[in-house]
Tab-separated table of C-alpha atoms in Angstrom:
chain	number	residue	atom	x	y	z
A	1	MET	CA	11.329	-53.189	33.133
A	2	ASN	CA	11.234	-54.947	29.820
A	3	PHE	CA	9.583	-53.417	26.707
A	4	PRO	CA	10.580	-55.407	23.607
A	5	LYS	CA	11.440	-53.208	20.616
A	6	GLU	CA	9.557	-55.332	18.088
A	7	LEU	CA	6.201	-54.665	19.790
A	8	LYS	CA	3.914	-51.625	19.657
A	9	TYR	CA	2.212	-50.184	22.736
A	10	THR	CA	-0.757	-48.121	23.927
A	11	LYS	CA	-1.113	-45.573	26.680
A	12	ASP	CA	-3.541	-48.040	28.322
A	13	HIS	CA	-0.632	-50.477	28.778
A	14	GLU	CA	-1.437	-53.073	26.124
A	15	TRP	CA	1.169	-54.398	23.719
A	16	ILE	CA	0.461	-55.655	20.188
A	17	ARG	CA	2.608	-57.894	17.988
A	18	ILE	CA	1.624	-57.443	14.360
A	19	GLU	CA	2.113	-60.331	11.924
A	20	GLY	CA	0.749	-59.238	8.542
A	21	ASP	CA	-2.981	-58.649	8.977
A	22	ARG	CA	-3.077	-60.625	12.222
A	23	ALA	CA	-1.879	-59.565	15.658
A	24	TYR	CA	-1.436	-60.772	19.221
A	25	ILE	CA	-2.395	-58.549	22.148
A	26	GLY	CA	-1.455	-58.635	25.817
A	27	ILE	CA	-0.613	-56.310	28.685
A	28	THR	CA	2.816	-54.838	29.386
A	29	ASP	CA	5.305	-55.723	32.066
A	30	PHE	CA	4.432	-52.413	33.712
A	31	ALA	CA	0.719	-53.297	33.714
A	32	GLN	CA	1.163	-56.757	35.186
A	33	ARG	CA	3.320	-55.308	37.960
A	34	GLU	CA	0.744	-52.662	38.736
A	35	LEU	CA	-2.058	-55.241	38.843
A	36	GLY	CA	-0.145	-57.798	40.887
A	37	ASP	CA	-1.284	-61.426	41.160
A	38	ILE	CA	-3.744	-62.064	38.344
A	39	VAL	CA	-6.681	-64.357	39.113
A	40	TYR	CA	-8.359	-64.593	35.720
A	41	ILE	CA	-8.829	-62.937	32.366
A	42	ASP	CA	-12.351	-62.483	31.102
A	43	ILE	CA	-12.733	-62.129	27.323
A	44	ASN	CA	-16.389	-61.731	26.333
A	45	THR	CA	-15.769	-60.537	22.774
A	46	LEU	CA	-14.633	-63.736	21.074
A	47	GLY	CA	-15.677	-63.671	17.406
A	48	LYS	CA	-16.701	-60.026	17.604
A	49	ASP	CA	-15.484	-56.898	15.866
A	50	VAL	CA	-14.171	-54.406	18.365
A	51	SER	CA	-13.223	-50.805	17.616
A	52	ARG	CA	-10.033	-49.147	18.688
A	53	ASP	CA	-10.054	-48.091	22.394
A	54	GLU	CA	-13.120	-50.234	23.095
A	55	VAL	CA	-13.076	-52.737	25.963
A	56	PHE	CA	-12.410	-56.297	24.757
A	57	GLY	CA	-12.192	-57.915	28.196
A	58	THR	CA	-11.147	-57.504	31.799
A	59	VAL	CA	-8.330	-58.670	34.051
A	60	GLU	CA	-9.149	-59.571	37.626
A	61	ALA	CA	-6.228	-59.413	40.023
A	62	VAL	CA	-6.382	-60.122	43.757
A	63	LYS	CA	-6.299	-56.428	44.524
A	64	THR	CA	-8.188	-54.862	41.659
A	65	VAL	CA	-9.923	-55.214	38.312
A	66	SER	CA	-8.903	-53.546	35.072
A	67	ASP	CA	-10.433	-53.246	31.596
A	68	LEU	CA	-8.553	-54.297	28.474
A	69	PHE	CA	-8.659	-51.859	25.559
A	70	MET	CA	-8.188	-52.630	21.866
A	71	PRO	CA	-4.986	-51.045	20.527
A	72	VAL	CA	-6.440	-51.074	16.984
A	73	ALA	CA	-9.777	-52.077	15.476
A	74	GLY	CA	-10.136	-55.772	14.756
A	75	LYS	CA	-11.988	-59.031	15.113
A	76	ILE	CA	-11.206	-61.243	18.124
A	77	LEU	CA	-10.202	-64.592	16.611
A	78	GLU	CA	-8.813	-66.475	19.527
A	79	PHE	CA	-8.316	-66.338	23.291
A	80	ASN	CA	-5.186	-67.792	24.916
A	81	LYS	CA	-6.785	-70.846	26.553
A	82	LYS	CA	-3.693	-71.490	28.658
A	83	LEU	CA	-4.727	-68.482	30.721
A	84	ASP	CA	-7.898	-70.240	31.869
A	85	THR	CA	-5.853	-72.634	33.973
A	86	ASN	CA	-2.669	-70.554	34.344
A	87	PRO	CA	-3.557	-66.858	34.575
A	88	GLU	CA	-0.222	-66.283	36.352
A	89	LEU	CA	1.435	-66.611	32.923
A	90	VAL	CA	0.506	-62.961	32.423
A	91	ASN	CA	2.619	-62.073	35.467
A	92	GLN	CA	5.454	-64.433	34.585
A	93	ASP	CA	5.766	-63.922	30.837
A	94	PRO	CA	3.558	-61.030	29.712
A	95	TYR	CA	4.948	-60.819	26.140
A	96	ASN	CA	4.995	-64.494	25.177
A	97	ASP	CA	2.993	-67.179	27.011
A	98	GLY	CA	0.919	-64.429	28.617
A	99	TRP	CA	-0.624	-63.166	25.359
A	100	MET	CA	-4.384	-62.696	25.644
A	101	VAL	CA	-6.083	-62.520	22.250
A	102	LYS	CA	-5.292	-62.977	18.590
A	103	ILE	CA	-7.092	-60.609	16.230
A	104	SER	CA	-7.458	-59.837	12.557
A	105	LEU	CA	-6.778	-56.181	11.844
A	106	SER	CA	-9.547	-54.230	10.155
A	107	ASP	CA	-7.650	-50.966	9.600
A	108	LEU	CA	-3.918	-51.266	8.960
A	109	GLY	CA	-3.678	-47.469	8.929
A	110	GLN	CA	-4.140	-47.401	12.701
A	111	ILE	CA	-0.806	-49.094	13.272
A	112	ASP	CA	1.068	-45.839	12.746
A	113	GLN	CA	-0.673	-44.295	15.742
A	114	LEU	CA	0.637	-46.887	18.200
A	115	LEU	CA	3.534	-46.123	20.544
A	116	THR	CA	7.059	-47.422	20.018
A	117	ALA	CA	8.829	-49.210	22.878
A	118	ASP	CA	10.835	-46.056	23.594
A	119	ALA	CA	7.791	-43.813	23.618
A	120	TYR	CA	5.941	-46.208	25.923
A	121	ALA	CA	8.919	-46.520	28.268
A	122	GLY	CA	8.965	-42.726	28.479
A	123	LEU	CA	5.260	-42.717	29.295
A	124	VAL	CA	5.696	-45.022	32.301
A	125	GLY	CA	8.774	-43.167	33.475
A	126	GLU	CA	11.468	-45.688	32.572
B	1	MET	CA	2.107	-37.281	53.070
B	2	ASN	CA	3.559	-38.787	56.275
B	3	ASN	CA	6.381	-41.297	56.260
B	4	THR	CA	6.846	-43.902	58.964
B	5	ALA	CA	10.209	-44.401	60.648
B	6	LEU	CA	10.699	-47.340	58.265
B	7	THR	CA	9.801	-45.809	54.908
B	8	ASP	CA	13.451	-45.876	53.763
B	9	ALA	CA	13.665	-49.563	54.678
B	10	HIS	CA	10.581	-50.312	52.537
B	11	VAL	CA	11.929	-48.392	49.576
B	12	ALA	CA	15.278	-50.204	49.908
B	13	LEU	CA	13.331	-53.503	49.772
B	14	LYS	CA	11.708	-52.261	46.526
B	15	ALA	CA	8.228	-52.186	48.014
B	16	LYS	CA	5.420	-50.787	45.926
B	17	MET	CA	4.401	-47.753	47.962
B	18	VAL	CA	0.914	-46.227	48.071
B	19	SER	CA	-0.768	-43.423	49.919
B	20	PHE	CA	-2.991	-44.851	52.637
B	21	ALA	CA	-4.781	-42.688	55.208
B	22	GLY	CA	-2.231	-39.947	54.550
B	23	PHE	CA	0.749	-42.246	55.000
B	24	ASN	CA	3.269	-43.481	52.475
B	25	MET	CA	2.860	-47.240	53.022
B	26	PRO	CA	4.093	-50.473	51.396
B	27	VAL	CA	1.200	-52.240	49.647
B	28	LEU	CA	3.359	-55.144	48.528
B	29	TYR	CA	6.968	-56.221	48.186
B	30	GLU	CA	6.867	-59.448	46.151
B	31	GLY	CA	3.189	-60.111	45.571
B	32	ILE	CA	0.019	-60.462	47.600
B	33	ASN	CA	-0.355	-64.237	47.211
B	34	ILE	CA	3.180	-65.134	48.291
B	35	GLU	CA	3.071	-62.654	51.168
B	36	HIS	CA	-0.325	-63.967	52.275
B	37	GLU	CA	0.878	-67.550	52.250
B	38	THR	CA	4.032	-66.573	54.151
B	39	VAL	CA	1.960	-65.193	57.037
B	40	ARG	CA	-0.562	-68.061	57.073
B	41	ASN	CA	2.079	-70.763	57.216
B	42	GLY	CA	5.280	-69.112	58.370
B	43	LEU	CA	6.261	-65.657	59.471
B	44	GLY	CA	5.859	-62.133	58.160
B	45	VAL	CA	6.277	-58.615	59.474
B	46	PHE	CA	4.153	-55.573	58.710
B	47	ASP	CA	4.968	-51.949	59.402
B	48	VAL	CA	1.649	-50.611	60.655
B	49	SER	CA	3.035	-47.485	62.256
B	50	HIS	CA	0.284	-45.450	60.639
B	51	MET	CA	-2.080	-46.677	63.371
B	52	GLY	CA	-2.851	-44.142	66.105
B	53	GLU	CA	-2.242	-44.456	69.840
B	54	PHE	CA	-3.768	-42.371	72.626
B	55	ILE	CA	-2.796	-42.572	76.289
B	56	LEU	CA	-5.623	-41.799	78.707
B	57	LYS	CA	-4.777	-41.178	82.326
B	58	GLY	CA	-6.640	-40.148	85.446
B	59	ASP	CA	-8.729	-41.283	88.390
B	60	ASN	CA	-11.881	-41.394	86.262
B	61	VAL	CA	-10.373	-42.808	83.093
B	62	LEU	CA	-12.568	-45.908	83.166
B	63	ASP	CA	-15.688	-43.725	83.270
B	64	LEU	CA	-14.626	-41.950	80.070
B	65	ILE	CA	-13.811	-45.189	78.283
B	66	GLN	CA	-17.102	-46.749	79.382
B	67	LYS	CA	-18.949	-43.682	78.104
B	68	VAL	CA	-17.425	-43.611	74.611
B	69	SER	CA	-16.931	-47.316	73.898
B	70	SER	CA	-19.418	-50.125	73.338
B	71	ASN	CA	-17.623	-53.013	75.029
B	72	ASP	CA	-17.446	-53.337	78.811
B	73	ALA	CA	-13.985	-52.065	79.742
B	74	SER	CA	-14.580	-52.831	83.431
B	75	LYS	CA	-13.793	-56.443	82.548
B	76	LEU	CA	-10.203	-55.491	81.735
B	77	PHE	CA	-7.311	-56.102	84.120
B	78	ASP	CA	-3.706	-54.907	83.921
B	79	GLY	CA	-2.128	-56.335	80.773
B	80	LYS	CA	-5.477	-57.195	79.126
B	81	ILE	CA	-6.697	-55.921	75.753
B	82	GLN	CA	-10.231	-55.542	74.448
B	83	TYR	CA	-11.661	-54.994	70.979
B	84	SER	CA	-14.312	-52.299	71.081
B	85	CYS	CA	-15.936	-49.579	69.055
B	86	LEU	CA	-16.823	-45.948	69.481
B	87	PRO	CA	-20.518	-45.599	68.624
B	88	ASN	CA	-21.670	-42.216	67.340
B	89	ALA	CA	-24.891	-40.477	68.349
B	90	THR	CA	-26.722	-41.304	65.119
B	91	GLY	CA	-26.461	-45.079	65.063
B	92	GLY	CA	-23.122	-45.478	63.321
B	93	ILE	CA	-19.534	-46.111	64.352
B	94	VAL	CA	-16.861	-43.442	64.831
B	95	ASP	CA	-14.123	-46.083	64.805
B	96	ASP	CA	-13.232	-49.587	65.942
B	97	ILE	CA	-10.426	-49.639	68.469
B	98	LEU	CA	-8.330	-51.698	70.839
B	99	VAL	CA	-8.349	-50.782	74.526
B	100	TYR	CA	-5.238	-51.656	76.560
B	101	ARG	CA	-5.364	-51.467	80.349
B	102	ILE	CA	-1.864	-50.451	81.453
B	103	ASP	CA	-2.873	-49.891	85.070
B	104	GLU	CA	-5.973	-48.912	86.985
B	105	ASN	CA	-5.611	-45.256	85.976
B	106	THR	CA	-3.881	-45.586	82.599
B	107	TYR	CA	-5.204	-47.001	79.323
B	108	MET	CA	-3.994	-46.958	75.749
B	109	LEU	CA	-6.435	-46.778	72.835
B	110	VAL	CA	-5.261	-47.934	69.406
B	111	VAL	CA	-7.225	-46.339	66.584
B	112	ASN	CA	-7.308	-46.445	62.793
B	113	ALA	CA	-4.900	-44.111	60.995
B	114	SER	CA	-7.674	-42.511	58.965
B	115	ASN	CA	-9.596	-41.664	62.131
B	116	ILE	CA	-6.916	-40.309	64.472
B	117	GLU	CA	-8.170	-36.746	64.403
B	118	LYS	CA	-11.861	-37.672	64.383
B	119	ASP	CA	-11.462	-40.036	67.346
B	120	TRP	CA	-9.369	-37.534	69.284
B	121	ASP	CA	-12.027	-34.846	68.854
B	122	TRP	CA	-14.835	-37.265	69.654
B	123	ILE	CA	-13.290	-38.582	72.872
B	124	SER	CA	-12.192	-35.084	73.923
B	125	LYS	CA	-15.741	-33.880	73.459
B	126	HIS	CA	-16.980	-36.493	75.929
B	127	ASN	CA	-14.175	-35.956	78.400
B	128	ASN	CA	-16.110	-34.477	81.283
B	129	PHE	CA	-14.137	-36.710	83.615
B	130	GLY	CA	-10.898	-34.737	83.928
B	131	VAL	CA	-8.966	-37.416	82.064
B	132	GLU	CA	-5.552	-36.390	80.772
B	133	MET	CA	-5.251	-37.366	77.087
B	134	LYS	CA	-2.040	-37.717	75.122
B	135	ASN	CA	-1.773	-38.485	71.413
B	136	ILE	CA	1.473	-40.435	70.961
B	137	SER	CA	0.754	-41.548	67.370
B	138	ASP	CA	3.491	-39.423	65.792
B	139	ARG	CA	6.261	-40.856	67.899
B	140	THR	CA	5.074	-44.449	68.078
B	141	SER	CA	5.957	-47.174	65.602
B	142	LEU	CA	4.069	-50.456	65.393
B	143	LEU	CA	5.367	-53.682	63.886
B	144	ALA	CA	3.041	-56.646	63.499
B	145	VAL	CA	4.968	-59.914	63.472
B	146	GLN	CA	2.411	-62.457	62.346
B	147	GLY	CA	2.341	-66.148	61.577
B	148	PRO	CA	2.396	-69.501	63.380
B	149	LYS	CA	6.171	-69.289	63.822
B	150	ALA	CA	6.157	-65.871	65.518
B	151	ALA	CA	6.591	-66.942	69.150
B	152	MET	CA	9.342	-69.408	68.317
B	153	ALA	CA	11.236	-66.979	66.118
B	154	LEU	CA	11.043	-63.987	68.451
B	155	GLN	CA	11.712	-65.743	71.754
B	156	SER	CA	15.472	-65.150	71.685
B	157	LEU	CA	14.859	-61.370	71.639
B	158	THR	CA	13.215	-61.218	75.064
B	159	GLU	CA	13.049	-62.863	78.463
B	160	ILE	CA	9.268	-62.611	78.482
B	161	ASP	CA	7.728	-66.017	77.782
B	162	LEU	CA	6.038	-65.307	74.458
B	163	SER	CA	4.327	-68.639	73.896
B	164	GLY	CA	2.889	-68.339	77.414
B	165	MET	CA	1.096	-65.095	76.598
B	166	ASP	CA	-2.670	-65.396	76.143
B	167	TYR	CA	-4.364	-63.939	73.086
B	168	TYR	CA	-5.320	-60.290	73.673
B	169	THR	CA	-2.859	-59.727	76.504
B	170	PHE	CA	0.287	-57.608	76.573
B	171	ARG	CA	3.503	-57.159	78.513
B	172	LYS	CA	6.050	-54.381	78.641
B	173	GLY	CA	9.723	-55.197	78.729
B	174	VAL	CA	13.097	-55.321	77.058
B	175	PHE	CA	12.869	-56.596	73.512
B	176	ALA	CA	15.802	-56.785	71.077
B	177	GLY	CA	17.817	-54.755	73.579
B	178	ILE	CA	15.247	-51.956	73.519
B	179	GLU	CA	13.691	-50.921	76.825
B	180	ASN	CA	9.989	-50.474	77.337
B	181	VAL	CA	8.645	-52.257	74.264
B	182	LEU	CA	4.933	-53.042	74.491
B	183	ILE	CA	4.476	-56.634	73.349
B	184	SER	CA	0.905	-57.375	72.412
B	185	ALA	CA	-0.453	-60.841	71.549
B	186	THR	CA	-2.809	-59.475	68.917
B	187	GLY	CA	-3.047	-59.103	65.152
B	188	TYR	CA	-5.325	-58.610	62.195
B	189	THR	CA	-4.501	-61.781	60.314
B	190	GLY	CA	-5.806	-64.778	62.263
B	191	ALA	CA	-2.361	-66.313	61.888
B	192	GLY	CA	-1.208	-65.650	65.455
B	193	GLY	CA	1.741	-63.514	66.458
B	194	PHE	CA	2.541	-60.258	68.140
B	195	GLU	CA	2.286	-56.538	67.673
B	196	LEU	CA	5.216	-54.526	69.011
B	197	TYR	CA	4.905	-50.861	69.958
B	198	VAL	CA	8.141	-48.876	70.150
B	199	GLU	CA	9.306	-45.303	69.912
B	200	ASN	CA	10.180	-44.224	66.374
B	201	LYS	CA	13.862	-43.880	67.214
B	202	ASN	CA	14.026	-47.608	67.988
B	203	ALA	CA	11.922	-48.832	65.070
B	204	LYS	CA	14.779	-49.630	62.696
B	205	GLN	CA	16.726	-51.501	65.395
B	206	LEU	CA	13.617	-53.588	66.132
B	207	TRP	CA	12.898	-54.181	62.430
B	208	ASP	CA	16.468	-55.388	61.815
B	209	ALA	CA	16.472	-57.628	64.900
B	210	ILE	CA	13.197	-59.253	63.819
B	211	PHE	CA	14.594	-60.020	60.374
B	212	GLU	CA	17.739	-61.468	61.897
B	213	VAL	CA	15.943	-63.934	64.181
B	214	GLY	CA	13.245	-64.541	61.586
B	215	ALA	CA	15.643	-65.493	58.797
B	216	PRO	CA	15.799	-69.210	59.723
B	217	TYR	CA	11.979	-69.227	59.614
B	218	GLY	CA	11.818	-67.638	56.170
B	219	ILE	CA	10.528	-64.271	57.390
B	220	LYS	CA	9.365	-61.783	54.746
B	221	PRO	CA	8.155	-58.190	54.860
B	222	ILE	CA	4.407	-58.046	54.181
B	223	GLY	CA	2.442	-55.188	52.657
B	224	LEU	CA	-1.035	-53.811	53.230
B	225	GLY	CA	-2.347	-55.808	50.259
B	226	ALA	CA	-1.858	-59.138	52.018
B	227	ARG	CA	-3.003	-57.586	55.294
B	228	ASP	CA	-6.350	-57.014	53.607
B	229	THR	CA	-6.683	-60.547	52.182
B	230	LEU	CA	-5.616	-62.060	55.526
B	231	ARG	CA	-8.141	-60.066	57.550
B	232	LEU	CA	-10.902	-60.736	55.059
B	233	GLU	CA	-10.384	-64.504	55.246
B	234	MET	CA	-11.042	-64.115	58.978
B	235	GLY	CA	-14.099	-61.922	58.384
B	236	TYR	CA	-12.591	-59.044	60.368
B	237	CYS	CA	-14.215	-55.697	59.647
B	238	LEU	CA	-12.204	-52.903	58.043
B	239	TYR	CA	-13.238	-49.396	59.009
B	240	GLY	CA	-14.207	-47.403	55.932
B	241	ASN	CA	-15.225	-50.573	54.075
B	242	ASP	CA	-17.414	-52.774	56.280
B	243	ILE	CA	-18.147	-50.343	59.070
B	244	ASP	CA	-18.407	-46.567	59.053
B	245	ASP	CA	-20.344	-43.601	60.414
B	246	THR	CA	-23.595	-45.057	59.070
B	247	THR	CA	-23.388	-48.739	60.064
B	248	SER	CA	-24.523	-49.821	63.500
B	249	PRO	CA	-22.355	-52.205	65.492
B	250	LEU	CA	-25.314	-54.595	65.717
B	251	GLU	CA	-25.796	-54.689	61.946
B	252	ALA	CA	-22.059	-55.222	61.529
B	253	GLY	CA	-22.095	-58.359	63.660
B	254	LEU	CA	-20.335	-56.554	66.483
B	255	GLY	CA	-23.038	-57.333	69.033
B	256	TRP	CA	-20.423	-59.305	70.948
B	257	ILE	CA	-18.572	-56.076	71.714
B	258	THR	CA	-21.755	-54.073	72.383
B	259	LYS	CA	-22.537	-54.585	76.059
B	260	PHE	CA	-25.662	-53.106	77.545
B	261	THR	CA	-24.384	-53.726	81.069
B	262	LYS	CA	-23.478	-50.012	81.161
B	263	ASP	CA	-24.555	-46.700	79.675
B	264	PHE	CA	-22.620	-45.382	76.655
B	265	VAL	CA	-23.045	-43.015	73.717
B	266	ASN	CA	-26.264	-43.945	71.880
B	267	SER	CA	-26.777	-47.088	73.981
B	268	ALA	CA	-30.509	-46.394	74.434
B	269	ASN	CA	-31.075	-46.408	70.674
B	270	LEU	CA	-28.923	-49.471	70.184
B	271	ILE	CA	-30.938	-51.350	72.827
B	272	GLU	CA	-34.061	-50.510	70.822
B	273	GLN	CA	-32.400	-51.741	67.645
B	274	LYS	CA	-31.411	-54.956	69.372
B	275	LYS	CA	-34.997	-55.488	70.528
B	276	ASN	CA	-36.631	-54.665	67.210
B	277	GLY	CA	-33.953	-56.075	64.946
B	278	SER	CA	-32.355	-54.150	62.115
B	279	SER	CA	-33.317	-54.137	58.460
B	280	ARG	CA	-29.904	-55.254	57.232
B	281	GLN	CA	-26.964	-57.341	58.416
B	282	LEU	CA	-23.363	-57.760	57.412
B	283	VAL	CA	-22.869	-61.277	56.044
B	284	GLY	CA	-20.049	-63.255	54.523
B	285	PHE	CA	-20.465	-64.810	51.088
B	286	GLU	CA	-18.531	-66.843	48.600
B	287	LEU	CA	-19.035	-66.733	44.872
B	288	LEU	CA	-20.174	-69.976	43.252
B	289	GLU	CA	-19.309	-68.826	39.737
B	290	ARG	CA	-16.289	-67.065	38.296
B	291	GLY	CA	-15.852	-63.469	39.381
B	292	ILE	CA	-14.505	-61.307	42.157
B	293	ALA	CA	-16.816	-59.125	44.209
B	294	ARG	CA	-15.493	-55.657	44.995
B	295	HIS	CA	-16.430	-52.897	47.429
B	296	GLY	CA	-19.587	-51.143	46.229
B	297	TYR	CA	-20.941	-53.871	43.923
B	298	GLU	CA	-24.683	-54.421	44.257
B	299	ILE	CA	-26.280	-57.607	45.594
B	300	PHE	CA	-29.570	-59.010	44.222
B	301	ASP	CA	-31.900	-61.867	45.063
B	302	GLN	CA	-32.876	-64.510	42.501
B	303	ASN	CA	-35.764	-62.369	41.308
B	304	GLY	CA	-33.460	-59.490	40.515
B	305	ARG	CA	-34.469	-57.399	43.508
B	306	LEU	CA	-31.709	-55.205	44.953
B	307	ILE	CA	-31.038	-56.469	48.472
B	308	GLY	CA	-27.671	-55.038	49.433
B	309	LYS	CA	-24.142	-54.008	48.702
B	310	VAL	CA	-20.678	-55.546	48.876
B	311	THR	CA	-18.366	-53.874	51.405
B	312	SER	CA	-15.216	-55.988	50.906
B	313	GLY	CA	-14.262	-58.659	48.417
B	314	THR	CA	-11.234	-60.470	47.128
B	315	GLN	CA	-9.919	-63.740	45.809
B	316	SER	CA	-8.993	-65.723	48.936
B	317	PRO	CA	-5.401	-66.886	48.429
B	318	THR	CA	-5.926	-69.760	50.891
B	319	LEU	CA	-9.224	-71.048	49.475
B	320	GLN	CA	-8.654	-69.997	45.858
B	321	LYS	CA	-12.249	-68.784	45.892
B	322	ALA	CA	-13.781	-65.344	45.691
B	323	ILE	CA	-15.067	-64.269	49.114
B	324	GLY	CA	-16.567	-61.102	50.499
B	325	LEU	CA	-18.594	-59.240	53.075
B	326	GLY	CA	-21.673	-57.171	52.427
B	327	TYR	CA	-24.856	-55.796	53.916
B	328	VAL	CA	-28.053	-57.553	52.856
B	329	ASP	CA	-31.688	-57.293	53.906
B	330	THR	CA	-32.238	-59.352	57.035
B	331	ALA	CA	-34.354	-61.908	55.151
B	332	TYR	CA	-31.256	-63.031	53.216
B	333	THR	CA	-28.812	-63.565	56.055
B	334	LYS	CA	-29.295	-67.277	56.653
B	335	GLU	CA	-26.300	-69.466	55.886
B	336	GLY	CA	-26.593	-71.052	52.462
B	337	THR	CA	-28.984	-68.421	51.077
B	338	GLU	CA	-28.423	-67.890	47.385
B	339	ILE	CA	-27.621	-64.305	46.445
B	340	PHE	CA	-26.243	-62.653	43.307
B	341	VAL	CA	-23.437	-60.128	43.035
B	342	ARG	CA	-23.599	-57.886	39.985
B	343	ILE	CA	-20.193	-57.842	38.341
B	344	ARG	CA	-20.143	-55.676	35.206
B	345	GLU	CA	-23.763	-56.296	34.136
B	346	THR	CA	-23.696	-59.991	35.042
B	347	ASN	CA	-25.356	-61.382	38.158
B	348	VAL	CA	-22.905	-63.898	39.566
B	349	LYS	CA	-24.270	-66.549	41.902
B	350	ALA	CA	-23.032	-66.575	45.502
B	351	LYS	CA	-24.079	-68.084	48.796
B	352	VAL	CA	-24.136	-66.675	52.289
B	353	VAL	CA	-21.513	-68.262	54.542
B	354	LYS	CA	-20.565	-67.576	58.115
B	355	PRO	CA	-17.125	-66.007	58.593
B	356	PRO	CA	-14.351	-66.792	59.308
B	357	PHE	CA	-13.973	-68.166	55.805
B	358	ILE	CA	-11.057	-70.291	56.913
B	359	LYS	CA	-11.212	-72.339	60.069
B	360	ILE	CA	-7.988	-72.175	62.012
B	361	SER	CA	-6.994	-71.427	65.573
B	362	THR	CA	-5.680	-67.922	66.098
B	363	ARG	CA	-2.867	-69.103	68.367
């Protein structure tokens, strides 16, 4: 499985790509495989401040539904609109076209507590 | 956890394995949608060896089957199969089963994996008829070859005329060079095809032969995930979801296999229920707004009154719509009735529809 080194990860299987005080968030290759065919992504927190570990949305797959958890505290600035018509992008390209939300970080100090690619790979047994 | 005779084959195919009814089973190989579509339009094969098989034998075997099952097994003839259920004494269902008449004195019952022990005990308890019972589940493998191309693809493996077999009939014969294979024109997908019962020691040979003749038809291995979406599109009940020890066959829409032409366990009470009607009914529904209903979600009417519960739900790969089954108060069972499924604090609009959700011929 693929876990890009430049990203940070959570034990809940989200990845985060930090660009200054902004960041992109999605789910990992491991998570998309576990969920299987994704039907839609529901983000009901657009424009809101969400704390770390709080639910910012849900992913509905054919087989099951899963909550999405914030890796760090932040404000949800944008949802990846491509996913409205092509939710399968999360399965096909979880780290690029399959990104889910863009946020502004409210506590840069929380970054240090995220997992590295190696630590996350260890967590999922790779 | 139990393995089937084909577990190694699934692992070699990189299946995602899960524990199901105590068995280590493939839930998917490539993905539910692609596997679903493969069975609907082409050809797929499932290992469903977790299912249980009992052989019942004796002069009075029909009396025992008539006593414990709801359908009228006297209608069976040699080589004929019947869908039936085992009612319990308190209004619910012990299991739903298939009854195979092998000959006048010999029948095979096919039961759900999760209920093998419960069914065995239940039938044994009612066996006051001197019927000899044998549980052959542990040494029997079952492959379901399903899809519109099944008969064409498999024909070269046997001299039995597969396309000439009627739905819900079976034959025994040589298949893929293996003696005594039970070939059953049944399935749980609505896509047509066959279910093949063999001894464990022959399972891999059969599996390989099916893939060989299926290759020109694009055959794929199919997991339990797609089995569930396929059966749900047809509105087939799944034991443990849509029917269980507390649901009556009449409420579950299984009146067509509940025949009061004979006496059976709890038949007197079920006759009463048929006369008086029941307070709830299993209905099909499709969501009219975005969402997917899941087992256990609550169902409300437009005034916010709780009227039932979802028993099965998924995104239909064929229709690209969310569909489901659930019990609702009898007043809300009419086709087209607007109901609301609560999905994470939101009431999502749905309407009652009559299953099957997709209209196709099963053969």
